[in-house]
XYZ file of N, CA and C in Angstrom:
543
model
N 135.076 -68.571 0.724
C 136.448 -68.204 0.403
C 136.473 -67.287 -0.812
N 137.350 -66.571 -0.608
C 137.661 -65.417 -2.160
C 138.306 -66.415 -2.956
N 138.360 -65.777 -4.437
C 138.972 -66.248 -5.083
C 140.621 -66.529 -5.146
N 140.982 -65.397 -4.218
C 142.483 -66.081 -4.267
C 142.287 -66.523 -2.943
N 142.010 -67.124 -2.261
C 141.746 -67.925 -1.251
C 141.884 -69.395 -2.067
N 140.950 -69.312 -2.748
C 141.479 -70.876 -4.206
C 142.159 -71.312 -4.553
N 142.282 -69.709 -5.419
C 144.106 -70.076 -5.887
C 145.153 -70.373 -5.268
N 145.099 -70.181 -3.990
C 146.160 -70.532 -3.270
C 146.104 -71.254 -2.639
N 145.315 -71.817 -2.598
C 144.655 -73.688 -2.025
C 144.670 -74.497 -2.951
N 144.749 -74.203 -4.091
C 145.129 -74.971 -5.426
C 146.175 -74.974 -5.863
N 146.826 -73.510 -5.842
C 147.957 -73.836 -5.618
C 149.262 -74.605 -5.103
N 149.087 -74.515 -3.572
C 149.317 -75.506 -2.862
C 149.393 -77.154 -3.427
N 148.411 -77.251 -3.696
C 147.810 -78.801 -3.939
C 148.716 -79.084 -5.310
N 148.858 -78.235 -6.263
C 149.855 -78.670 -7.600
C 150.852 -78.867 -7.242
N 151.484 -77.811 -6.027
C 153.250 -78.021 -6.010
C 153.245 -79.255 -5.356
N 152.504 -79.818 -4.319
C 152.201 -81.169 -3.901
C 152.194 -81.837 -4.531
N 151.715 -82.301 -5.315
C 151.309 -83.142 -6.580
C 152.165 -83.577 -7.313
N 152.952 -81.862 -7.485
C 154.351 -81.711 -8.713
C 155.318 -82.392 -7.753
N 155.255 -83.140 -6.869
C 156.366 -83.618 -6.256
C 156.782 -85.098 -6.188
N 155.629 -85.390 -6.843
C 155.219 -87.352 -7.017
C 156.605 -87.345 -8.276
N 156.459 -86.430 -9.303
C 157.100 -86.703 -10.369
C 158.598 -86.966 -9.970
N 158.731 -88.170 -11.066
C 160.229 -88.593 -11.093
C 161.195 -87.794 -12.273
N 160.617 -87.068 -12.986
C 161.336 -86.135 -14.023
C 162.616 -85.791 -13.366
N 163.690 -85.956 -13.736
C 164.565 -85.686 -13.521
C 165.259 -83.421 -13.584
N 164.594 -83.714 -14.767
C 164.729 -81.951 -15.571
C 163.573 -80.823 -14.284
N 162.099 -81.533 -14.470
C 161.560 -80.614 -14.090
C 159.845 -81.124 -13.405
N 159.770 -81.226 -11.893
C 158.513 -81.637 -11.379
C 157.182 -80.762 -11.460
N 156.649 -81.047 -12.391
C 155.286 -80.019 -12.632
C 153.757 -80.844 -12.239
N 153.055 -80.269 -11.480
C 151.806 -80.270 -11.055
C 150.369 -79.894 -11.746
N 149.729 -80.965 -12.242
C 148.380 -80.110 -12.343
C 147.307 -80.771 -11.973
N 146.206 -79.669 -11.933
C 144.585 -80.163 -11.332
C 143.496 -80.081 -12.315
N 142.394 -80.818 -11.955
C 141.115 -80.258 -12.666
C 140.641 -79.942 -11.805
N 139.401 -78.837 -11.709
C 138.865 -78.542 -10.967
C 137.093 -78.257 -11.425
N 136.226 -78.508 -11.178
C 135.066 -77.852 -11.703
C 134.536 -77.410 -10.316
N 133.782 -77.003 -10.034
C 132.968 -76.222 -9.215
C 133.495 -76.245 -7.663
N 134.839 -76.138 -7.326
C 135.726 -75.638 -6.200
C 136.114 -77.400 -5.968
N 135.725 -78.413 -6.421
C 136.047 -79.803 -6.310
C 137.078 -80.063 -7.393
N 137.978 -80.925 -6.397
C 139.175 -81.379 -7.710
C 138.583 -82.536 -8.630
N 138.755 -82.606 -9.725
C 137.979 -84.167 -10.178
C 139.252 -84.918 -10.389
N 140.627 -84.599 -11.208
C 141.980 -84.832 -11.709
C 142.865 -84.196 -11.223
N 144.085 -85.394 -11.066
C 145.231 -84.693 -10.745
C 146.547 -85.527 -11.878
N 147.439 -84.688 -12.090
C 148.560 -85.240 -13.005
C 150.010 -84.957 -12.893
N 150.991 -85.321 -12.800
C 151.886 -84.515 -12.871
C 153.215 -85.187 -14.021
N 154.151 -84.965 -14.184
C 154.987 -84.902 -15.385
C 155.899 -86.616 -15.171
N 155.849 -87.464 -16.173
C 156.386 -88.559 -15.997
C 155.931 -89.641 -16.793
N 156.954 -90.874 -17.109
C 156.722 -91.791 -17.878
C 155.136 -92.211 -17.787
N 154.892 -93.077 -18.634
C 153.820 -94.069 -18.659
C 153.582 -94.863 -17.439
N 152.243 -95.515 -16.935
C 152.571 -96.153 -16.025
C 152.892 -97.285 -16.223
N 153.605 -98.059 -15.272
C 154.700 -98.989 -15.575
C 155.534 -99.041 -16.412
N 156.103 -98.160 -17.344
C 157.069 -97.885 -17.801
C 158.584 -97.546 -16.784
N 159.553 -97.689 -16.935
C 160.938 -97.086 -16.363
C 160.981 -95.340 -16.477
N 161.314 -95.270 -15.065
C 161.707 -93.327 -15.087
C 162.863 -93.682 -15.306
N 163.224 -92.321 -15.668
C 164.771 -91.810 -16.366
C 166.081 -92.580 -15.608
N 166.078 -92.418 -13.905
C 167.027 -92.461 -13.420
C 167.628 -95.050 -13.274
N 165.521 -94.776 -13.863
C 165.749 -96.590 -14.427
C 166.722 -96.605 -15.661
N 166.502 -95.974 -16.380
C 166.487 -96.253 -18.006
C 167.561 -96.242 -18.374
N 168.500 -95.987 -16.982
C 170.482 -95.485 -17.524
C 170.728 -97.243 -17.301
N 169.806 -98.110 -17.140
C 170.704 -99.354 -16.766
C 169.779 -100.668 -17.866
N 168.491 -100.095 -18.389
C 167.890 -101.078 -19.287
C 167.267 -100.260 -20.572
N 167.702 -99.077 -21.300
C 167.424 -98.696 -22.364
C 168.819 -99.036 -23.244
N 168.808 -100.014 -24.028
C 170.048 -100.131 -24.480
C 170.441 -98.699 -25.704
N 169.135 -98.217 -26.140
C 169.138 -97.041 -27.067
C 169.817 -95.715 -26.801
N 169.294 -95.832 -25.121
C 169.910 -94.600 -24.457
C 171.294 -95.095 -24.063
N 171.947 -95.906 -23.800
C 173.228 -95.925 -23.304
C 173.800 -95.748 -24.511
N 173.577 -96.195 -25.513
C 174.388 -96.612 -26.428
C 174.923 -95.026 -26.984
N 173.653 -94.381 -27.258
C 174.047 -92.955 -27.421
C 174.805 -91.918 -26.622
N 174.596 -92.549 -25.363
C 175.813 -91.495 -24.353
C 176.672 -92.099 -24.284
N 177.026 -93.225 -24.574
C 177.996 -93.684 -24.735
C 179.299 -93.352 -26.045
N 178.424 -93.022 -26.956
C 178.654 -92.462 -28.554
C 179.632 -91.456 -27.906
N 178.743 -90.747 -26.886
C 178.859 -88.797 -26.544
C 179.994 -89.041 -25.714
N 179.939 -89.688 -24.668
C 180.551 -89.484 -23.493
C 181.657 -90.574 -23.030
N 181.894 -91.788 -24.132
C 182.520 -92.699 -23.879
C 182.185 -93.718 -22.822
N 182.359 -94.684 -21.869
C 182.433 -95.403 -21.088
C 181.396 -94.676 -19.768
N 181.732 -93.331 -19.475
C 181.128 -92.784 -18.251
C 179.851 -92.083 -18.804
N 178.402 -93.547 -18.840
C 177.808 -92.984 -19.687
C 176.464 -92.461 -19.075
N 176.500 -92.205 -17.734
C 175.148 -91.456 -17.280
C 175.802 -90.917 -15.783
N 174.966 -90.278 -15.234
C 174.476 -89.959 -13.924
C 172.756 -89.721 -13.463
N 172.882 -90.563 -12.521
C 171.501 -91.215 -12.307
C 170.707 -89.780 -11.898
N 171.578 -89.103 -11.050
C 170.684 -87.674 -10.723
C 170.338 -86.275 -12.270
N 170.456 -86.436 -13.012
C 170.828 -85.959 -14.384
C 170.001 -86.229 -15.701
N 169.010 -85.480 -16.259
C 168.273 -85.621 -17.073
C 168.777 -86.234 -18.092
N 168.373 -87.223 -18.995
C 169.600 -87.842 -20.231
C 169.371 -87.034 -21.514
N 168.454 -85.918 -21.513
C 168.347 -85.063 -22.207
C 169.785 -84.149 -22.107
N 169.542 -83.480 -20.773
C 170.876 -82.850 -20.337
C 172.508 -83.408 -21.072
N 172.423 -84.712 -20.357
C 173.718 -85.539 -20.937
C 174.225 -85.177 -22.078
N 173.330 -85.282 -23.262
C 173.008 -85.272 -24.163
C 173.676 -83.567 -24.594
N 173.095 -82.609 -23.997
C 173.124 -81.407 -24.382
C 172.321 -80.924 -24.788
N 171.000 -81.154 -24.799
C 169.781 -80.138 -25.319
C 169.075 -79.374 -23.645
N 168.630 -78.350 -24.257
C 167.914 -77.421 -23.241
C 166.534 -78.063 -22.982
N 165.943 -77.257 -22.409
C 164.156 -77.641 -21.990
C 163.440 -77.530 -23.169
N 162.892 -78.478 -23.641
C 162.349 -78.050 -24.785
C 162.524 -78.417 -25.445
N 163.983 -78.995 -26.157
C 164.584 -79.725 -27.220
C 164.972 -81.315 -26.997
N 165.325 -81.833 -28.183
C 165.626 -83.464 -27.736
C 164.104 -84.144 -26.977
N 163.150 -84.082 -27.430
C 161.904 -84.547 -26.625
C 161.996 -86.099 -27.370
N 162.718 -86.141 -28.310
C 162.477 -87.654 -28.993
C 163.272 -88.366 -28.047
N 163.984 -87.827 -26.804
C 164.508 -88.734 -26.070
C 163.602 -88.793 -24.976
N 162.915 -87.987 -24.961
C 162.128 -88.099 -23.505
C 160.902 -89.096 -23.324
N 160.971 -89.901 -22.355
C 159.404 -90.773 -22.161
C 158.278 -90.317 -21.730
N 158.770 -88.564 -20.843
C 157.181 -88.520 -19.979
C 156.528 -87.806 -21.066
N 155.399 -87.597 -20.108
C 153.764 -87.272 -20.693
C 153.899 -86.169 -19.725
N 153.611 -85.019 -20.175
C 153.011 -83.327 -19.646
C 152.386 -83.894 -18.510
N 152.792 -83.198 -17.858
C 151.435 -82.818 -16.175
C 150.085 -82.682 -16.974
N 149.491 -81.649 -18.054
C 148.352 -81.545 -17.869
C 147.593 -82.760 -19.109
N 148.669 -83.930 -20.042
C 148.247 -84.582 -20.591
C 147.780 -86.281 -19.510
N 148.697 -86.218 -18.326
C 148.477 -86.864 -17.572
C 147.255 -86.625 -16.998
N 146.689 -85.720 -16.204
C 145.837 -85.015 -15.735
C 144.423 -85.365 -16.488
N 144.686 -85.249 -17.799
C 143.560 -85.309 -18.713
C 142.754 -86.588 -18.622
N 144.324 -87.238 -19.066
C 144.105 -88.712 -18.976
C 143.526 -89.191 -17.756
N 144.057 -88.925 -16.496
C 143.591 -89.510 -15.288
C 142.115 -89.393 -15.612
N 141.879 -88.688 -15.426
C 140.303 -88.145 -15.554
C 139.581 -89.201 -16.492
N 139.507 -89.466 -17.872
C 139.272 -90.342 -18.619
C 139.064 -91.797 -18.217
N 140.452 -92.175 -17.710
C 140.982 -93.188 -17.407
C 139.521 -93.587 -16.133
N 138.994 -92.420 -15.490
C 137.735 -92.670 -14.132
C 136.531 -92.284 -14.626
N 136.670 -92.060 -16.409
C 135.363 -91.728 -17.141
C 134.846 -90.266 -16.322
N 135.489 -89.430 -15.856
C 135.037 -88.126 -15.364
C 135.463 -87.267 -16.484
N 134.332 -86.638 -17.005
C 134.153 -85.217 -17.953
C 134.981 -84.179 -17.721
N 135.639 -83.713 -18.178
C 136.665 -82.510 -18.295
C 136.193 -81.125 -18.718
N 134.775 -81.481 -19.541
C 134.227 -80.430 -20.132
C 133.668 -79.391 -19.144
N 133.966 -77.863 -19.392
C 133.989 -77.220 -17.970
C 134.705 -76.509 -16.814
N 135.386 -77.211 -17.317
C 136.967 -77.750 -15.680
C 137.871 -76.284 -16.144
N 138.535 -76.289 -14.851
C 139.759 -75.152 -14.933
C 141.053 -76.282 -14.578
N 141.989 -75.872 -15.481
C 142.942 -76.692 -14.931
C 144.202 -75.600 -13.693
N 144.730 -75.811 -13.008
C 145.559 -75.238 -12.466
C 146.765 -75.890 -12.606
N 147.937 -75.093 -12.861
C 149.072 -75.728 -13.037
C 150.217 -74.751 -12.039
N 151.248 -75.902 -11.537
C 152.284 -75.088 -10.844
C 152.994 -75.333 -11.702
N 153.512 -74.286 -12.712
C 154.250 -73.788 -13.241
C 154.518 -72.545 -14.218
N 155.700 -72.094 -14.505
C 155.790 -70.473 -14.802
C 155.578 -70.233 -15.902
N 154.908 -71.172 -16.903
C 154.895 -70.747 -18.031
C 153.467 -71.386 -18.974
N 152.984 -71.061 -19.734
C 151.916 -71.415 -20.182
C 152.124 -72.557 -21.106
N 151.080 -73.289 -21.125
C 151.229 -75.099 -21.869
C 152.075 -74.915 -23.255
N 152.276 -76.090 -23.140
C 153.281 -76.351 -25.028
C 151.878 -76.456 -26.047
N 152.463 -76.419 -27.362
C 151.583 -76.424 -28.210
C 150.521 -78.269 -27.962
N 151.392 -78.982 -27.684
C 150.297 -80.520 -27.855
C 149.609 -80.241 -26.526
N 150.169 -80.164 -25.867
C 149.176 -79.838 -24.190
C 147.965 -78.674 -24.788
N 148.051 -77.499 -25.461
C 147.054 -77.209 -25.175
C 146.046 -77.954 -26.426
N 146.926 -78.135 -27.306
C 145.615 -79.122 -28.172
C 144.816 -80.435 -27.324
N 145.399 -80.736 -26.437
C 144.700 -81.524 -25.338
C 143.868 -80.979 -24.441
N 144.047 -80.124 -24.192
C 143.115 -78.654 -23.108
C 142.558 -78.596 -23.709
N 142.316 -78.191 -25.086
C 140.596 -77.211 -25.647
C 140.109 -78.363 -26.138
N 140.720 -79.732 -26.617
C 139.741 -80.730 -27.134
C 139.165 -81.677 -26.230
N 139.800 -80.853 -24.812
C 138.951 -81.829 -23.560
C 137.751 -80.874 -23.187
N 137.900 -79.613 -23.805
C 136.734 -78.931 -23.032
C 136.891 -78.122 -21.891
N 138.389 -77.895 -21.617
C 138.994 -77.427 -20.746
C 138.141 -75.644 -20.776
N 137.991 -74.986 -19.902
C 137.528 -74.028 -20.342
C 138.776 -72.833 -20.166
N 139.265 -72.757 -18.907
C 140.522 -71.905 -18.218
C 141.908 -73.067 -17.571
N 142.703 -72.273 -17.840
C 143.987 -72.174 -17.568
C 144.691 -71.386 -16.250
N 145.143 -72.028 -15.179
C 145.763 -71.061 -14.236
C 146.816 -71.265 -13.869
N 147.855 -70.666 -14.347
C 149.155 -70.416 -14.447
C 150.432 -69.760 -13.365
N 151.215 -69.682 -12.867
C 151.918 -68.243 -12.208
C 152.316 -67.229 -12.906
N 152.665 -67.518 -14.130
C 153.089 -66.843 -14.580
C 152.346 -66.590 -16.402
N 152.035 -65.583 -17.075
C 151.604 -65.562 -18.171
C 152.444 -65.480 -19.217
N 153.676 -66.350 -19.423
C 155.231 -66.154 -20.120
C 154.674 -67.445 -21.048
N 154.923 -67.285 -22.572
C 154.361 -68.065 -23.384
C 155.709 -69.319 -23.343
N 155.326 -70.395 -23.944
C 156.026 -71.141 -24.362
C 156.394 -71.283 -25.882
N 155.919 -71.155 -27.119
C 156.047 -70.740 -27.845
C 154.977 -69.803 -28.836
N 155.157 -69.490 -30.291
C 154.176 -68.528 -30.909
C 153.168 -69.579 -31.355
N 153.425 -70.797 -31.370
C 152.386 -71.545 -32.237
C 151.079 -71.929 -30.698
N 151.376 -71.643 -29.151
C 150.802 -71.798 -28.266
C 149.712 -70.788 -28.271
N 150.248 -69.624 -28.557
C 150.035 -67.691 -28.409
C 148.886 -68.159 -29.285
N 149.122 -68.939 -30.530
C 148.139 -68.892 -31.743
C 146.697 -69.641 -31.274
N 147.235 -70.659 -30.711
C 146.063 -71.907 -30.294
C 145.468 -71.026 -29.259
N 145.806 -70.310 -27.827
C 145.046 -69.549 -26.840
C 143.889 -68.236 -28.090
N 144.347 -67.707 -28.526
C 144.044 -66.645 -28.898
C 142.832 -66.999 -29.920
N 143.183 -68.186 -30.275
C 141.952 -68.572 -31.504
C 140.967 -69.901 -30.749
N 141.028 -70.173 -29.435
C 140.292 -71.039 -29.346
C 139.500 -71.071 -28.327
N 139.619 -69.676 -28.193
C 138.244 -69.200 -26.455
C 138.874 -69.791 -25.490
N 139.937 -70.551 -25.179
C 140.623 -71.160 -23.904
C 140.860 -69.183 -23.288
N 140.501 -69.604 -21.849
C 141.168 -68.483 -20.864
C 141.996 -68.470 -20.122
N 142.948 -67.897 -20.195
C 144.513 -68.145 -19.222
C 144.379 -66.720 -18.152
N 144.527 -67.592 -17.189
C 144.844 -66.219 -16.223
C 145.797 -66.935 -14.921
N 146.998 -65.945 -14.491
C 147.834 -66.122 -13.705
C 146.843 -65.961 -11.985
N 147.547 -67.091 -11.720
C 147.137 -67.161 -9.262
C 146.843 -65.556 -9.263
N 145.502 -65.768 -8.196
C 145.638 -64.474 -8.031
C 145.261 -64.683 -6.723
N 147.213 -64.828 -5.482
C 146.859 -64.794 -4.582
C 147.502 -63.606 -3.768
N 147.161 -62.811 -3.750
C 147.920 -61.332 -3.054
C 148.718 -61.659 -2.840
N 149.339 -61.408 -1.491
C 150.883 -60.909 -0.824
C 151.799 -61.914 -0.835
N 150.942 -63.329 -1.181
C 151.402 -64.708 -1.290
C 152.525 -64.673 -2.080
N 154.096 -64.755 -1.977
C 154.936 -65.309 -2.846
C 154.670 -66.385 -3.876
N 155.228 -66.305 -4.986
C 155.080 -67.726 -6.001
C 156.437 -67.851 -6.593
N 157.399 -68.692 -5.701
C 158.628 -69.058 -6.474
C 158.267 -70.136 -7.345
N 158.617 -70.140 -8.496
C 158.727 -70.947 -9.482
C 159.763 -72.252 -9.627
């Protein structure tokens, strides 16, 4: 197989993956991969056995109490990020959020089966390149590359960590193949 023959077989396999997640905001996918074999897979969501979001509107007394503050009596919707509720964008309000990154999950899985990371490409379905703690989790696993759809940073302190730490990012490279995000 070519290389985007891969990518787009790996591809595949993240948006799959990205679909287990109960995130309410946003289902993201990722893989390890070393030598065309997956070793890890992860995708975006609480702890295990912990409550997902659409639990947490009926036994986090912390979280009701605060939309309740906001919103009076009508204090969730179960389909509805409680970030959202709330009013923060992607990105902000994370002190409300429980999950763990697709690729900190991912990491972990791996660990969790004592399989080495050192090496590995991770592939991720999604449009934008890791947050700053995700990639401090990528280069201190040994992660070597990054494969992305899109090469759109997430912030400057990310730009800083790629650029200074030999990690390689490179976007699917599957020809004629569409990549909706």
């Amino acid at each position: 197989m070519k290389k985007s023959d891969w990518d787009q077989y790996f591809l595949k396999i993240t948006r799959a993956v990205g679909e287990n997640s109960k995130c309410l905001s946003r289902q993201i996918g990722a893989l390890l991969v070393r030598d065309k074999s997956i070793i890890s897979t992860g995708y975006n969501g609480p702890p295990r056995g912990v409550p997902h979001c659409s639990e947490r509107y009926t036994c986090d007394e912390h979280l009701i109490a605060h939309l309740q503050a906001l919103h009076g009596e009508r204090t969730h919707d179960e389909g509805v990020c409680p970030r959202r509720l709330m009013g923060y964008g992607s990105g902000e309000g994370l002190n409300f959020c429980i999950a763990s990154h697709a690729e900190v999950n991912c990491i972990n899985n791996a660990a969790r089966q004592g399989i080495c990371t050192r090496g590995s490409t991770m592939y991720l379905s999604c449009n934008i390149l890791p947050c700053k703690n995700c990639l401090c989790e990528i280069i201190n696993a040994g992660i070597e590359e990054v494969v992305v759809l899109e090469h759109q940073p997430y912030d400057q302190t990310s730009l800083f960590l790629i650029k200074h730490s030999g990690l390689r990012i490179r976007t699917y490279e599957i020809g004629d193949v569409s990549c909706p995000s």
